[in-house]
Short mmCIF file of C-alpha atoms in Angstrom, two decimals:
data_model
loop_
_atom_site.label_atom_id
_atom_site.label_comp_id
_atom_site.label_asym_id
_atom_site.label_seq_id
_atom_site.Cartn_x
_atom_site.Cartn_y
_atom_site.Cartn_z
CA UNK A 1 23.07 -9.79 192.41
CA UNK A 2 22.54 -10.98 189.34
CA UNK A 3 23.04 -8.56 186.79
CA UNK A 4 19.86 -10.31 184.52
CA UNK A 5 17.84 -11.27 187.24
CA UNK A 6 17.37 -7.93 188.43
CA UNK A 7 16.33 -6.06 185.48
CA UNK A 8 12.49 -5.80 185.05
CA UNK A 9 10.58 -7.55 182.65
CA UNK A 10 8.49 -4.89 180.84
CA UNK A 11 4.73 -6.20 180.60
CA UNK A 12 2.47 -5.28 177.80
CA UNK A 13 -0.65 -3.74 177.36
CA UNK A 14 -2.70 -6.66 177.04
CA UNK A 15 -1.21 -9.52 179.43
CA UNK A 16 -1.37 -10.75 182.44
CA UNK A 17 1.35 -12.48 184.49
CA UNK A 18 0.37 -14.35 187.94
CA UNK A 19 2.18 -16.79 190.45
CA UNK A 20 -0.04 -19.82 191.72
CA UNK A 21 0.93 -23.17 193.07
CA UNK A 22 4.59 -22.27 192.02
CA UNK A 23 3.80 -22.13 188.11
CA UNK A 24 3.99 -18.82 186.53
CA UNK A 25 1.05 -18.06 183.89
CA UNK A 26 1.23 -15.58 181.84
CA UNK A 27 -1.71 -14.72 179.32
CA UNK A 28 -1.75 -13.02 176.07
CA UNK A 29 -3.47 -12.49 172.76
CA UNK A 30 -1.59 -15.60 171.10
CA UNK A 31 -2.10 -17.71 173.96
CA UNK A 32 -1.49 -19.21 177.38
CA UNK A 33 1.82 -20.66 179.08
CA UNK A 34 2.80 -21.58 182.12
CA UNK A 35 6.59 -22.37 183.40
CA UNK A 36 7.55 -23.93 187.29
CA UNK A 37 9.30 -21.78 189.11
CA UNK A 38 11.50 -22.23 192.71
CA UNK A 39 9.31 -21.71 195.35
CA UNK A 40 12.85 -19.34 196.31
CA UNK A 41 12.11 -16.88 193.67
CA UNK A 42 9.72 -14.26 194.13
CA UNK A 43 7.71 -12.84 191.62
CA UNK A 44 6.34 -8.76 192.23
CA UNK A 45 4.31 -8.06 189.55
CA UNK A 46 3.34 -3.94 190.18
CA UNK A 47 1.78 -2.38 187.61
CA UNK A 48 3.39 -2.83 184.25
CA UNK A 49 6.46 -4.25 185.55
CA UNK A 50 7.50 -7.71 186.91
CA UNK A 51 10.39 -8.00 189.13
CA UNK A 52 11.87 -11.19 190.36
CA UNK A 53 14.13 -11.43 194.10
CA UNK A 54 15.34 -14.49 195.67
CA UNK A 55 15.23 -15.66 198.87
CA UNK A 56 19.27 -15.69 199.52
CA UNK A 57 22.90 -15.77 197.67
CA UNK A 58 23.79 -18.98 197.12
CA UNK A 59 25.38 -20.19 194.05
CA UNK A 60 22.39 -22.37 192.36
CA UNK A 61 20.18 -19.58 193.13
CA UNK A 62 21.81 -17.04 191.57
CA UNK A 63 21.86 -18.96 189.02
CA UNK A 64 18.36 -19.77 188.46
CA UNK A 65 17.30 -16.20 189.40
CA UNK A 66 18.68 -15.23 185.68
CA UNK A 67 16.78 -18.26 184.77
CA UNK A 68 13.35 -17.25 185.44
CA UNK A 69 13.78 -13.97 185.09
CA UNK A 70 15.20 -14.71 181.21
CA UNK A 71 12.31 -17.70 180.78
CA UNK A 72 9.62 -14.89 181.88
CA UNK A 73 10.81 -11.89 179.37
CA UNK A 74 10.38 -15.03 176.83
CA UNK A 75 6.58 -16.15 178.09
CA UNK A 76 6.16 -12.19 177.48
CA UNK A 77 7.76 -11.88 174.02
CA UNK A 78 5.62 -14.99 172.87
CA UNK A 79 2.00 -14.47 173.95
CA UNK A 80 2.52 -11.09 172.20
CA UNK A 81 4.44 -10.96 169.58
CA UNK A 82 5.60 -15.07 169.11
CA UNK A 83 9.03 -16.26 167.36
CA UNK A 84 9.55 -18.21 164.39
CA UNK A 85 12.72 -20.25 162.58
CA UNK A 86 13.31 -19.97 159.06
CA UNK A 87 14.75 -23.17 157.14
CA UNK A 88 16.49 -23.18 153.69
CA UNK A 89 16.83 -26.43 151.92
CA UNK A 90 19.44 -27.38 149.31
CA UNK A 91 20.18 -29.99 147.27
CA UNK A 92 19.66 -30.63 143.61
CA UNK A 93 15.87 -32.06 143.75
CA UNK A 94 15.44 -31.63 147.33
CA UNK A 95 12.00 -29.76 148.09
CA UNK A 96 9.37 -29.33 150.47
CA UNK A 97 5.08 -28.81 150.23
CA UNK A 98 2.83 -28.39 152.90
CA UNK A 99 -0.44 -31.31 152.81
CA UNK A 100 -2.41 -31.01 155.58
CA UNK A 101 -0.90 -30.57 159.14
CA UNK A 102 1.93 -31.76 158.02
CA UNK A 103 5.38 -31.17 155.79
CA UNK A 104 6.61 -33.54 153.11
CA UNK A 105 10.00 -33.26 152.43
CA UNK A 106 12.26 -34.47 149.44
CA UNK A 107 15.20 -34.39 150.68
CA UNK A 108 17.62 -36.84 148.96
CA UNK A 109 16.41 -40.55 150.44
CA UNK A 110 14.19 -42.92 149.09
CA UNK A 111 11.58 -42.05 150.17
CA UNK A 112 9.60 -39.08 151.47
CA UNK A 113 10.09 -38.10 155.00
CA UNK A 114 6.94 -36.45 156.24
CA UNK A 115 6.57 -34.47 159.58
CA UNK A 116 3.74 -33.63 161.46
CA UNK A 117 2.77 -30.39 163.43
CA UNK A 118 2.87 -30.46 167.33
CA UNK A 119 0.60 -28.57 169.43
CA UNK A 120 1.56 -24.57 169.54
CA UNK A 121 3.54 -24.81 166.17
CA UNK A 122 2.98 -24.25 163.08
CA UNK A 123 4.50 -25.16 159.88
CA UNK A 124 4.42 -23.61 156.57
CA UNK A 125 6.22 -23.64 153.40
CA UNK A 126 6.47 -19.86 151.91
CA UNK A 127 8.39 -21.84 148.62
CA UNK A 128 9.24 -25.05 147.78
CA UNK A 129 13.25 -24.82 149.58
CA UNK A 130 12.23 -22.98 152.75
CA UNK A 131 10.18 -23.88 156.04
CA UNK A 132 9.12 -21.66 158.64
CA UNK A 133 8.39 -22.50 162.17
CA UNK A 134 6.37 -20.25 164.39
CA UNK A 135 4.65 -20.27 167.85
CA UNK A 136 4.57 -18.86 170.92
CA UNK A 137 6.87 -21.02 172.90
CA UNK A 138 10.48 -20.13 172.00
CA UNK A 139 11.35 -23.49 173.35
CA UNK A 140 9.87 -25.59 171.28
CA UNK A 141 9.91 -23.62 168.44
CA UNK A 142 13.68 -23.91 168.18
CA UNK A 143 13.14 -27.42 169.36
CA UNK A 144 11.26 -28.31 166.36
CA UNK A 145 13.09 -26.26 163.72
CA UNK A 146 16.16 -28.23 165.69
CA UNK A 147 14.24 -31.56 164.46
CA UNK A 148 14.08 -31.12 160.79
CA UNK A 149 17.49 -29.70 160.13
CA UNK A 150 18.56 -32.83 161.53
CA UNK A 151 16.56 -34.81 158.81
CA UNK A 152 19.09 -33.58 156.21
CA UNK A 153 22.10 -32.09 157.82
CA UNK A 154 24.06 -29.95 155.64
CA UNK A 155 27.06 -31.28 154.42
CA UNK A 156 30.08 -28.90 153.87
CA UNK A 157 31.49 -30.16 150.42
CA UNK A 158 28.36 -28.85 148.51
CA UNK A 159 26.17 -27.36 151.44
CA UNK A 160 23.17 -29.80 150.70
CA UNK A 161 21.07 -30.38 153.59
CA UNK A 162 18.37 -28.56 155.69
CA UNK A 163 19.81 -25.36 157.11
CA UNK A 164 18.72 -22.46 159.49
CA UNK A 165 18.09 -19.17 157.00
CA UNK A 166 20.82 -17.10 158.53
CA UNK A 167 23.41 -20.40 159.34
CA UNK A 168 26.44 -20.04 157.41
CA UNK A 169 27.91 -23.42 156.23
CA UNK A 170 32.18 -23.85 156.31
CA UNK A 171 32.81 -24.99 152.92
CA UNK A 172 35.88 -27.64 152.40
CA UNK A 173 37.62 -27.72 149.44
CA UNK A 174 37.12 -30.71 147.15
CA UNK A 175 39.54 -33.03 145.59
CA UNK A 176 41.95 -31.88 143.33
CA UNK A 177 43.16 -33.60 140.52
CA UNK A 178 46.43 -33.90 139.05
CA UNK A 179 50.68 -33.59 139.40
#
């Protein structure tokens, strides 16, 4: 058995998780998502615990049993609590200020690159070198934050570039002059 898919997902005060027409929906303060799920998988929801079985061993659904089991704990996480992304950007003059629903970003090219909020994410700008990314959907959360650091990716001579707050750039060394 798998050894994810069979733990329980652990359901808050507060939400609701259901099955119908082979979406899962699971409601929460923050929100509302939904996810497909193989009509294989089972989902037992008893009490304040949801448990997921499939339907028989093979090697795809094993596989996705982890899957949906993982992708549910993460619906959970986000209508409650939500996730975010932190960016840092460096580079002499580079900068960033919120107008709007959108970001406008300095970042080294002619011309300002501006980018616009989706649905379910927000963008804000705590100082002028850092972005942060929240929402409830871990997926596009990281998909987005994903987006802008590949405006401006950093570069590993001086580290300029659009970077994830906790990323840790390999530096090269330089040139050196000389005998």
């Amino acid at each position: 058995m798998s050894r994810i898919g069979k733990m329980p997902v652990a359901i808050p005060a507060g939400v609701t998780v259901d099955v119908k027409d082979g979406k899962m929906i699971v409601k929460g303060p923050k929100g509302t998502l939904e996810q497909d799920i193989d009509a294989r998988i089972e989902v037992k929801v008893e009490g304040a615990v949801a448990t997921l079985t499939r339907a028989n061993d093979t090697k795809e659904l094993r596989a996705k049993h982890g899957l949906y089991r993982a992708l549910l704990h993460n619906m959970v996480t986000g209508v409650t609590s939500g996730y975010s992304k932190n960016l840092v950007i460096n580079g002499v003059g580079y900068k960033v200020a919120k107008q709007g629903n959108k970001i406008v970003l300095n970042i080294g090219y002619s011309h300002p690159v501006e980018y616009a909020e989706s649905d379910g994410i927000k963008l804000e700008c705590p100082t002028q070198t850092e972005i942060s990314v929240s929402g409830i959907d871990k997926v596009k959360v990281g998909q987005v934050a994903a987006n802008i650091r590949s405006l401006r990716e950093p570069e590993p001579y001086h580290g300029y570039g659009i970077r994830y707050k906790d990323e840790v750039i390999e530096r090269k060394e330089g040139k050196t002059a000389g005998k």
